[in-house]
Short mmCIF file of C-alpha atoms and ligand atoms in Angstrom, two decimals:
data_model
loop_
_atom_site.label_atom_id
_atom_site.label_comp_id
_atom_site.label_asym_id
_atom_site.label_seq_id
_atom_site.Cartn_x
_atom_site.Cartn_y
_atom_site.Cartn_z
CA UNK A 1 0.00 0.00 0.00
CA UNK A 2 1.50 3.61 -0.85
CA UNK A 3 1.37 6.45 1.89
CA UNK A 4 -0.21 9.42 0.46
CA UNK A 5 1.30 13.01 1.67
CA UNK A 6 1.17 16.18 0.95
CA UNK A 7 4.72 16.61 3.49
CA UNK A 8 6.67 13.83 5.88
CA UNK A 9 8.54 15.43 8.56
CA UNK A 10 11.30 12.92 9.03
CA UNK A 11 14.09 12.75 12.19
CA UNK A 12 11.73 14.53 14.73
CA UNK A 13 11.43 14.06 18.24
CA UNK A 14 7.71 14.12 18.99
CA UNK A 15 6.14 15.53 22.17
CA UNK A 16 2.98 14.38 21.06
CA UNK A 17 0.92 15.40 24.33
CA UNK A 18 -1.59 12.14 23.39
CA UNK A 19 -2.39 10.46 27.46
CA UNK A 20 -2.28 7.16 25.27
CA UNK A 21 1.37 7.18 24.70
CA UNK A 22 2.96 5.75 27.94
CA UNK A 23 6.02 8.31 28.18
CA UNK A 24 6.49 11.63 29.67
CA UNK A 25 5.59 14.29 26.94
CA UNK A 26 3.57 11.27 25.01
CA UNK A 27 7.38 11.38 23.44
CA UNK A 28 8.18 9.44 20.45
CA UNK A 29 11.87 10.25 19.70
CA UNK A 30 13.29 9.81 16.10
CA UNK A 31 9.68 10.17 14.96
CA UNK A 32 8.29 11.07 11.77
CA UNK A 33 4.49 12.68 11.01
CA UNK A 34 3.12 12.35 7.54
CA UNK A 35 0.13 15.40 6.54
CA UNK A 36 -2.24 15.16 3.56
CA UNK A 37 -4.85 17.88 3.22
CA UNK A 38 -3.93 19.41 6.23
CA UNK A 39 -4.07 16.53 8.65
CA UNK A 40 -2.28 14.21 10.68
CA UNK A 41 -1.95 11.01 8.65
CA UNK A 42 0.57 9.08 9.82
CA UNK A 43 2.59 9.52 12.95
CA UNK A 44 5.38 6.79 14.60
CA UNK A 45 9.34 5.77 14.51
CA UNK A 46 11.53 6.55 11.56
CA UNK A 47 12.63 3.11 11.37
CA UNK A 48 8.71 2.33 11.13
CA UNK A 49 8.21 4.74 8.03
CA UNK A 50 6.45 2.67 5.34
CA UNK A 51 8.61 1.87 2.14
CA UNK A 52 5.87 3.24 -0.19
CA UNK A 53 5.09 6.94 0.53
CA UNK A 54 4.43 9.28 -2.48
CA UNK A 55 4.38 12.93 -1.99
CA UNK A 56 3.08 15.73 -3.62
CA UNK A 57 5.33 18.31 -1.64
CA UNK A 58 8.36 18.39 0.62
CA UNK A 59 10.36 16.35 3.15
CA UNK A 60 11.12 18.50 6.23
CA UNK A 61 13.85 17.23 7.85
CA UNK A 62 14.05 18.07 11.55
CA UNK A 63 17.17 17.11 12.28
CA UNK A 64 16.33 15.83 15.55
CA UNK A 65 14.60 19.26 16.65
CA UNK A 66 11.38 18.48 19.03
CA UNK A 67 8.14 18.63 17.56
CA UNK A 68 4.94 19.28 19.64
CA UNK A 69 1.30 20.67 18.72
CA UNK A 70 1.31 24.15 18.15
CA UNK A 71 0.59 26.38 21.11
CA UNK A 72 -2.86 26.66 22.24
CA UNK A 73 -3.59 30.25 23.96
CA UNK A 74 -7.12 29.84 24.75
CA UNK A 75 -8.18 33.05 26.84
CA UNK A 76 -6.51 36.02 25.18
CA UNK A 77 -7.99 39.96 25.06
CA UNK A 78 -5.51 40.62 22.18
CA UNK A 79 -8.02 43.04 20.61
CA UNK A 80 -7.53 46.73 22.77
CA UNK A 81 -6.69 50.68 22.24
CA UNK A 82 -4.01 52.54 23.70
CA UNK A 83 -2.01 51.29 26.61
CA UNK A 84 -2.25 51.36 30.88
CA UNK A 85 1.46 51.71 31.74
CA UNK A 86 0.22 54.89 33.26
CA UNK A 87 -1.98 52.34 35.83
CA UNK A 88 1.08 50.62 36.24
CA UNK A 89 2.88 53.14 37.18
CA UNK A 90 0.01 53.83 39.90
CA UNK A 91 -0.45 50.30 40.85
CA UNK A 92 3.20 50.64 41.81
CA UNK A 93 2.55 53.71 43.28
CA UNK A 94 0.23 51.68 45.99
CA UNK A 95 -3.25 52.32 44.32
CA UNK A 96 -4.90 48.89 44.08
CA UNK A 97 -6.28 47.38 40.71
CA UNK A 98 -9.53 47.20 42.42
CA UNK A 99 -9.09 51.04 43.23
CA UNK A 100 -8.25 52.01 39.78
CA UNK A 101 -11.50 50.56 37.95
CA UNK A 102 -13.73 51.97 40.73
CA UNK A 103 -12.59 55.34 40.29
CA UNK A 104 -13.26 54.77 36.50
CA UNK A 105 -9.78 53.86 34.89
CA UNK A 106 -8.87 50.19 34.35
CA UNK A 107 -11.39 48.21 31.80
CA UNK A 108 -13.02 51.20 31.26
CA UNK A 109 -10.20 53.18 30.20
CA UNK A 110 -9.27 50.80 27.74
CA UNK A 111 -12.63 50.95 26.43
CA UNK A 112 -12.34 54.40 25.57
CA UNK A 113 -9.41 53.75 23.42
CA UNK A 114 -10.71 51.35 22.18
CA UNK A 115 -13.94 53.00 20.91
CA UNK A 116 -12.01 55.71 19.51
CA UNK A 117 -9.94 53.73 17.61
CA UNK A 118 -11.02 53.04 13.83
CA UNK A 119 -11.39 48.95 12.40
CA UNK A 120 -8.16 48.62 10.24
CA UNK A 121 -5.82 51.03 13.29
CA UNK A 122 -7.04 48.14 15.77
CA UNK A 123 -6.61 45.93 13.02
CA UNK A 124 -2.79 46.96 12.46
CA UNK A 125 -2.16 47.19 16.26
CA UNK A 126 -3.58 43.81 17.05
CA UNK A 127 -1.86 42.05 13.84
CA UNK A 128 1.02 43.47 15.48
CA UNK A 129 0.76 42.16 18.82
CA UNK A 130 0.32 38.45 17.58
CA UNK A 131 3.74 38.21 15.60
CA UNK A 132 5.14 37.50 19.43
CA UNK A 133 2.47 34.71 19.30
CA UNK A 134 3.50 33.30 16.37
CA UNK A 135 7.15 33.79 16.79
CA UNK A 136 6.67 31.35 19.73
CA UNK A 137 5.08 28.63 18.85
CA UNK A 138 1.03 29.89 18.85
CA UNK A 139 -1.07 27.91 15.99
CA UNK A 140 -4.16 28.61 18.33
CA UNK A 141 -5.63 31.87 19.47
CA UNK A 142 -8.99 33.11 21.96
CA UNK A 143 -10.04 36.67 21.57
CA UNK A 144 -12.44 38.45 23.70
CA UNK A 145 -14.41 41.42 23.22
CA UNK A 146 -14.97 43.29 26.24
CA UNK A 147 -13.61 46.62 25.53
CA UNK A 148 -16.33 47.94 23.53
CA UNK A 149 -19.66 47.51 25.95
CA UNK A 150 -21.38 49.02 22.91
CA UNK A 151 -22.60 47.03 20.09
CA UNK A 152 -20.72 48.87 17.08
CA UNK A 153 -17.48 48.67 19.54
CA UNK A 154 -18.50 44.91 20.09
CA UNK A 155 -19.01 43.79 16.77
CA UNK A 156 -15.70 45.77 16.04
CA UNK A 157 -13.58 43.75 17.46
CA UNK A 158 -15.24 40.53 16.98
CA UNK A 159 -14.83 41.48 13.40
CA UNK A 160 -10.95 42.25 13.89
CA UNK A 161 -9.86 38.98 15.98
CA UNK A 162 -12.20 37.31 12.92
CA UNK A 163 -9.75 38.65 10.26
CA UNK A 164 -6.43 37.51 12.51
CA UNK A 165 -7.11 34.57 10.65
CA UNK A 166 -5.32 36.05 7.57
CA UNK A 167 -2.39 36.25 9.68
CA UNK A 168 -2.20 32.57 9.38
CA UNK A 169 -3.57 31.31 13.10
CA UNK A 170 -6.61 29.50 13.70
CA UNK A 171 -8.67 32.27 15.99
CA UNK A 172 -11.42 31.30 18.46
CA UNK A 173 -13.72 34.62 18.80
CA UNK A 174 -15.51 35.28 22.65
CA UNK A 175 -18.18 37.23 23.19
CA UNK A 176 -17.59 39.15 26.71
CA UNK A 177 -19.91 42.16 26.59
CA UNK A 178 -20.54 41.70 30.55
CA UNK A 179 -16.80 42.26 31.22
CA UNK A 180 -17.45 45.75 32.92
CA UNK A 181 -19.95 48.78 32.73
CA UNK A 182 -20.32 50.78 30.62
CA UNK A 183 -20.36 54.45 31.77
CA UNK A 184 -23.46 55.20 29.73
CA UNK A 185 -24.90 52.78 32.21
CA UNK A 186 -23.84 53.99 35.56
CA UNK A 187 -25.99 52.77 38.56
CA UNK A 188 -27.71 50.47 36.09
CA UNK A 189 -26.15 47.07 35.39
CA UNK A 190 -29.22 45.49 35.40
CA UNK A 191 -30.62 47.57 32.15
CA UNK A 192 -26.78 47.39 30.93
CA UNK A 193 -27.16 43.67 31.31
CA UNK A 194 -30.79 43.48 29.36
CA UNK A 195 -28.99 45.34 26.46
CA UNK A 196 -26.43 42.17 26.43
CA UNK A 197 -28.91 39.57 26.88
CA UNK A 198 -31.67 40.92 24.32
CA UNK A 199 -29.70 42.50 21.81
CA UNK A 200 -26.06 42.31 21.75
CA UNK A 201 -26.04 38.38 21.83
CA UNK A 202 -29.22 38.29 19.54
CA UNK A 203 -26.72 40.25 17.29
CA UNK A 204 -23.65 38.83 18.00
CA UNK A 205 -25.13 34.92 17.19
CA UNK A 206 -27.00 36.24 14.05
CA UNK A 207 -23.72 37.57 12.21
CA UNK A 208 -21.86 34.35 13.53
CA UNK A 209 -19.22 36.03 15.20
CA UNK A 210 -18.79 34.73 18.70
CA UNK A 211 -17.43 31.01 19.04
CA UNK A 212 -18.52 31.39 22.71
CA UNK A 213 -19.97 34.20 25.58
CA UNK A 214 -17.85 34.74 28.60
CA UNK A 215 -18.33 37.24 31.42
CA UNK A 216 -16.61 38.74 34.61
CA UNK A 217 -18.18 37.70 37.91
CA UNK A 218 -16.56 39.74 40.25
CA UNK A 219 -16.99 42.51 43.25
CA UNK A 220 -16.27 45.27 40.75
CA UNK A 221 -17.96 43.60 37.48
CA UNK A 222 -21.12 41.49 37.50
CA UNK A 223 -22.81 39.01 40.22
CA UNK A 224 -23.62 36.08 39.80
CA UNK A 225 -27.56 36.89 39.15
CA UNK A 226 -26.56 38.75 36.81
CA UNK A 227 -24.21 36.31 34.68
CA UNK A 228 -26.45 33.78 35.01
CA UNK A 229 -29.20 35.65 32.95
CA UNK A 230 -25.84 36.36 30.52
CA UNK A 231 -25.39 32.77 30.46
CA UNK A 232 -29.34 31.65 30.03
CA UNK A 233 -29.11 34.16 26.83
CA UNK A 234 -26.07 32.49 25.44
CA UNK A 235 -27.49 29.43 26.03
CA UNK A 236 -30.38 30.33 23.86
CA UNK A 237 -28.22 31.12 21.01
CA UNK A 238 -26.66 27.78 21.00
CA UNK A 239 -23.31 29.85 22.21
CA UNK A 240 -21.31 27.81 24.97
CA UNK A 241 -20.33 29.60 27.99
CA UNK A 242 -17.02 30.39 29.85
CA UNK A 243 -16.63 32.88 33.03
CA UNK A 244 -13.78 34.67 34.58
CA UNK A 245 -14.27 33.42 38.02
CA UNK A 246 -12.62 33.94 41.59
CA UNK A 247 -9.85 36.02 40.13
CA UNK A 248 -10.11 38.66 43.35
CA UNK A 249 -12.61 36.87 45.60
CA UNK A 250 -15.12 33.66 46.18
CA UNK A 251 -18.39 34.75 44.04
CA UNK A 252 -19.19 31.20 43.20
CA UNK A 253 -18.48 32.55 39.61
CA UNK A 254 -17.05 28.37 38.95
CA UNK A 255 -20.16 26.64 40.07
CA UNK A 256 -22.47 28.42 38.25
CA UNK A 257 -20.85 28.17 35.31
CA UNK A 258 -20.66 24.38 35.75
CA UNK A 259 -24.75 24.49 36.08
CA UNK A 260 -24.50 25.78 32.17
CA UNK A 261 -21.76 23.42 31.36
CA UNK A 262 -19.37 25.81 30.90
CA UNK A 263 -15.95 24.81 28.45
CA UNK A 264 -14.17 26.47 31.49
CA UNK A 265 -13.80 28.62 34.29
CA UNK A 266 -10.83 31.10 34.53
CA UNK A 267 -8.40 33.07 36.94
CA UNK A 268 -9.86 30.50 40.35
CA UNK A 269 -7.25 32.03 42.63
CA UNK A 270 -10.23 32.05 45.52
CA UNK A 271 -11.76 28.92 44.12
CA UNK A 272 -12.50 26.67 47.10
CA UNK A 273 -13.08 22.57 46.87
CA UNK A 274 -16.62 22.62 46.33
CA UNK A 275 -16.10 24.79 43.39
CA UNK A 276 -13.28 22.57 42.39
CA UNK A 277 -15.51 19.43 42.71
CA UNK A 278 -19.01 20.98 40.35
CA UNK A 279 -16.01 22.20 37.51
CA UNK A 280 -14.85 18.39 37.73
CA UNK A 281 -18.59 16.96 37.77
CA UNK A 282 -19.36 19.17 34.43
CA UNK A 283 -15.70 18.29 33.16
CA UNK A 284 -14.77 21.65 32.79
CA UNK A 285 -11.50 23.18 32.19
CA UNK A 286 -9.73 25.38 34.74
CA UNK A 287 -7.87 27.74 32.93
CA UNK A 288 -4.88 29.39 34.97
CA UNK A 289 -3.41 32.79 34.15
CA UNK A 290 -0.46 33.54 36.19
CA UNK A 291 0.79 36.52 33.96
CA UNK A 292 -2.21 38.32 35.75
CA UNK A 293 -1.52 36.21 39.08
CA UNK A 294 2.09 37.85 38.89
CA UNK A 295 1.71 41.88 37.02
CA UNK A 296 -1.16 41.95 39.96
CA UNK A 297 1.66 41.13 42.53
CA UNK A 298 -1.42 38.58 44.30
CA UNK A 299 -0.49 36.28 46.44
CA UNK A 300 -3.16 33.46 46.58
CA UNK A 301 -2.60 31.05 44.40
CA UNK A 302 -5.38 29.07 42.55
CA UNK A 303 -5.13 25.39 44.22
CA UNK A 304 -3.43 23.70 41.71
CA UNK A 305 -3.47 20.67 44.18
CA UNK A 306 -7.21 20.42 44.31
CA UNK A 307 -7.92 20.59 40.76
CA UNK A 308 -4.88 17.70 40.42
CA UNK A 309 -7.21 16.05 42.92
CA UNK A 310 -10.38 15.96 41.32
CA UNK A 311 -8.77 15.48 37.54
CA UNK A 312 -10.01 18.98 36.43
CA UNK A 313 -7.43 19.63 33.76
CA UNK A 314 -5.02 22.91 33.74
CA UNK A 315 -4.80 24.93 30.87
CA UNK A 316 -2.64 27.91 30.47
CA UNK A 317 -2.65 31.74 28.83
CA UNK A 318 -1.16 34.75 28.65
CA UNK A 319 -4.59 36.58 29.33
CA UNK A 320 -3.09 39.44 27.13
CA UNK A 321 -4.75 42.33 27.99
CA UNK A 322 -3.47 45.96 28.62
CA UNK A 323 -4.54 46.04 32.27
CA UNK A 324 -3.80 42.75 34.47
CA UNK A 325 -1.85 40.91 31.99
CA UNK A 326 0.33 42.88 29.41
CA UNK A 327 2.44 40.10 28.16
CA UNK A 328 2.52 38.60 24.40
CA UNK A 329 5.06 35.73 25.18
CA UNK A 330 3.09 32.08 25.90
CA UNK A 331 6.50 30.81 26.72
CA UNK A 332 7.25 33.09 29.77
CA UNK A 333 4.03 32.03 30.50
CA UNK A 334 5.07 28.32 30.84
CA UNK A 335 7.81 30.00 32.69
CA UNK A 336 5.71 31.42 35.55
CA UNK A 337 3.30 28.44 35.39
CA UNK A 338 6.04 26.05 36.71
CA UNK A 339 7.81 29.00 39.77
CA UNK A 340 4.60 30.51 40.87
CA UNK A 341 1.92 27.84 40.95
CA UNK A 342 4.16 24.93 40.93
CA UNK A 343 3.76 23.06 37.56
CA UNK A 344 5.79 20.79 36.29
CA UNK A 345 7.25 21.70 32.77
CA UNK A 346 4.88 18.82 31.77
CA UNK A 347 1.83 19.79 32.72
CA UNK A 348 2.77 23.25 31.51
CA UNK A 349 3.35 22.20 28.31
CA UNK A 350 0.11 20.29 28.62
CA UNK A 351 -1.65 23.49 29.51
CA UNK A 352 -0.75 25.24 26.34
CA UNK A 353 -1.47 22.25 23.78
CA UNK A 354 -3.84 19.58 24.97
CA UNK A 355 -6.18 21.13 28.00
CA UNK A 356 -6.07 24.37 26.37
CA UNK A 357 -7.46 22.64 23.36
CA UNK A 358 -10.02 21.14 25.76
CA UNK A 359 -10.86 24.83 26.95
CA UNK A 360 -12.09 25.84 23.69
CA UNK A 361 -13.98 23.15 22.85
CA UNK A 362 -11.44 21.65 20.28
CA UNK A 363 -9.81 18.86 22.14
CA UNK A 364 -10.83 16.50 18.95
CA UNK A 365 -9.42 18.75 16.48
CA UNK A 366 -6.14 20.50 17.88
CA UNK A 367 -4.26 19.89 21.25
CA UNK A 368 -1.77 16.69 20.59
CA UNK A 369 -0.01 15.14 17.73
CA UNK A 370 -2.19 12.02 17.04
CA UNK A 371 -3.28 10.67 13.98
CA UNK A 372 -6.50 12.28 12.12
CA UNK A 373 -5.90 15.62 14.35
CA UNK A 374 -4.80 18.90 12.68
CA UNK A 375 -1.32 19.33 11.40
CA UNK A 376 -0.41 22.08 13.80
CA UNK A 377 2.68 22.07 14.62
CA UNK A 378 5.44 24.16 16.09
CA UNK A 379 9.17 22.88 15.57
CA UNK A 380 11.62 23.70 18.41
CA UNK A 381 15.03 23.65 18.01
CA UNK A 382 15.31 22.16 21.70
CA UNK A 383 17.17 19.06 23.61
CA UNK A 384 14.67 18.67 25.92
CA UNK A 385 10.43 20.24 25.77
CA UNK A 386 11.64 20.96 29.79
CA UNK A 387 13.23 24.17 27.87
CA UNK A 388 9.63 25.55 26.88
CA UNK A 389 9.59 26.20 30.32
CA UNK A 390 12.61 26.88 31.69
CA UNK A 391 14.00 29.90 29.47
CA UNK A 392 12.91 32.63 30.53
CA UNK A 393 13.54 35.54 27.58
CA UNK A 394 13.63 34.61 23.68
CA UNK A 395 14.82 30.99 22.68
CA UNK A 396 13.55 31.85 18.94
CA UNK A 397 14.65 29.31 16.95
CA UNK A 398 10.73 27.80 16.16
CA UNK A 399 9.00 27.06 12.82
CA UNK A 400 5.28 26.86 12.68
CA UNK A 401 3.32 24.20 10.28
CA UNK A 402 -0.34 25.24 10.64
CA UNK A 403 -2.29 25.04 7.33
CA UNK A 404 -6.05 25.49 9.38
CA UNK A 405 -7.82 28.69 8.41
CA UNK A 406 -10.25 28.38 10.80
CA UNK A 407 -11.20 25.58 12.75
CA UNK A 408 -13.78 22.98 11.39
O1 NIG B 501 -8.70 38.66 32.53
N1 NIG B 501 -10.52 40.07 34.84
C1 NIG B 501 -11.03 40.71 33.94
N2 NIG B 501 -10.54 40.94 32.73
C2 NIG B 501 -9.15 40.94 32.39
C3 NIG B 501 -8.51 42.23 32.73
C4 NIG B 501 -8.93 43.25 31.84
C5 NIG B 501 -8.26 44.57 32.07
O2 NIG B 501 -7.77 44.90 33.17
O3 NIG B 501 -8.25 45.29 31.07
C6 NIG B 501 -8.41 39.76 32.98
O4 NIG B 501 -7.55 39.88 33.86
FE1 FE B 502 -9.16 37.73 31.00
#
């Protein structure tokens, strides 16, 4: 029988990520993965390589580099205006992050930049932003809204993260209108929160541009009343759900998004075990952001020990935003993963491919290096994947396969 391909990538050592493979890093070393049409086709040993392949295209040869799926950052707010280092400067000045959005500046001062700024400028400043992704690794990319709170601002960026796809990355689009509110809306949340539920999502589902709906639960966003009418909207749409959850306190943001079957819940520094235990019962993903954990200088940790526990898996991402989380670089991301909340490089590795996969829904699709998945891959001219984590600054030297435009 002859092996169809469109390209073999020959003398690889695969980290394939795939739980079925009984090594650490599902490795396969001296490896070779055959791709037709964009998928994995054939995937084992060199010395296993059938005699009969014919191939329309190329032979990479890795040269024993490492090959693992391409980087999944699955909670990203890459679309924004402007900049907060002046916040940053305050924050380190002793003025809280709470402090600063109550007095009207965090989210919402992003919000105005972010209004102000015209479709192809935000265009051109996002595009920018995700050459860091791609230079390290990133085949996969979440983007929020959340920095419009107005439906022209909304469907703004939803339509910019949309187009990121021509920058060659599969994109996952999130609805987050109930992120914070708007000024126009002062002292009412409740009629800011009937404008998400009856028209923005109505709008948002009709011109297909939200993959999913997320919200912020939280002291100085939205309660959980009020997501949960956010979430029954969604729901109506046929939109699955997601919630930033216990990033600054215990709202029970995680265990009511498990009652919609959320794909995950994110942040969980103040998670406690009974959250941890209704996230595992509706096999949800917990999805930990230390770059916000560490720019916010916080000190609880999300329990990485109970969600081990109770098999809720751990993804990872940058949470690129301009406020808690201005950081562009998945791998430092790894980095802090393994020092500040006590990862292995493993299971950070894990958090960026496979359970971030899981987080958005495409854990069939993308997320390890198996047979029938998508051929994305990121080639890293490593000895060990333990250096994805443990360099900390730029250890370049990655090429990106990824011939997705969007997912299927
Ligand atoms: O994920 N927590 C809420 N949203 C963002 C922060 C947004 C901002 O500060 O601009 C986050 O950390
Ligand atoms: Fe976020």
């Amino acid at each position: 029988m002859t092996l169809q391909l469109d390209t073999l990538f020959i003398n690889a050592n695969l980290a394939t990520m795939n739980l079925d493979i009984d090594a650490p890093y599902g490795a396969v070393k001296d490896g070779a993965i055959g791709v037709r049409d964009g998928r994995i086709v054939w995937l084992g040993k060199m010395a296993d390589l059938p005699e009969n392949i014919c191939q329309k295209k190329n032979t990479w040869d890795c040269q024993g580099d490492w090959v693992t799926p391409g980087l999944v950052d699955c909670h990203t707010h890459l679309v924004f205006g402007g900049n907060r280092a002046q916040e940053f400067e305050q924050r380190l000045n002793g003025v809280s992050y709470a402090d600063i959005a109550k007095a009207g500046g965090g989210i919402l001062s992003t919000v105005k930049a972010t209004r102000a700024l015209g479709a192809d400028d935000l265009y051109q400043d996002t595009s920018t932003r995700l050459i860091d992704f791609l230079y390290q690794g990133v085949t996969t990319i979440e983007v929020k809204s959340g920095y419009g709170l107005d439906i022209p601002t909304e469907i703004k960026m939803l339509e910019v993260a949309r187009k990121l796809t021509e920058d060659h990355v599969r994109v996952c689009t999130t609805f987050l209108g109930a992120h914070a509110l708007p000024p126009e809306y002062k002292d009412r949340p409740e009629d800011y929160i009937d404008l998400v539920c009856n028209e923005m999502i109505p709008k948002i589902a009709e011109l297909g541009l939200a993959d999913a709906v997320d919200g912020f639960c939280e002291n100085i966003a939205f309660s959980p009343a009020q997501i949960k009418r956010v979430f029954k909207a969604a729901k109506k749409y046929g939109l699955p759900v997601k919630l930033h959850a216990e990033q600054l306190s215990n709202q029970g943001g995680a265990k009511l998004a498990a009652e919609f079957s959320a794909l995950s819940a994110d942040h969980l520094e103040y998670i406690d075990e009974d959250g941890v235990k209704s996230m595992a019962d509706a096999g949800m993903v917990a999805v930990l952001l230390p770059g916000a954990f560490y720019t916010l200088k916080e000190t609880q940790k999300p329990p990485i020990d109970l969600f081990r526990k109770h098999g809720v898996p751990m993804a990872l991402a940058t949470d690129c935003n301009p406020g808690s989380s201005p950081i562009t670089s998945p791998l430092i991301i790894l980095n802090m993963a393994c020092i500040l909340f006590g990862f292995t490089p493993e299971e950070a590795l894990a958090g960026m491919t496979r359970e971030g996969a899981k987080a958005l829904g495409l854990g069939d699709i993308i997320g390890t290096l198996e047979i029938g998945k998508s051929a994305d891959l990121a080639i890293w001219a490593i000895e060990h994947p333990a250096e994805l984590s443990y360099w900390v600054g730029d250890i370049a030297n990655v090429d990106r396969f990824f011939k997705g435009v969007s997912y299927e």
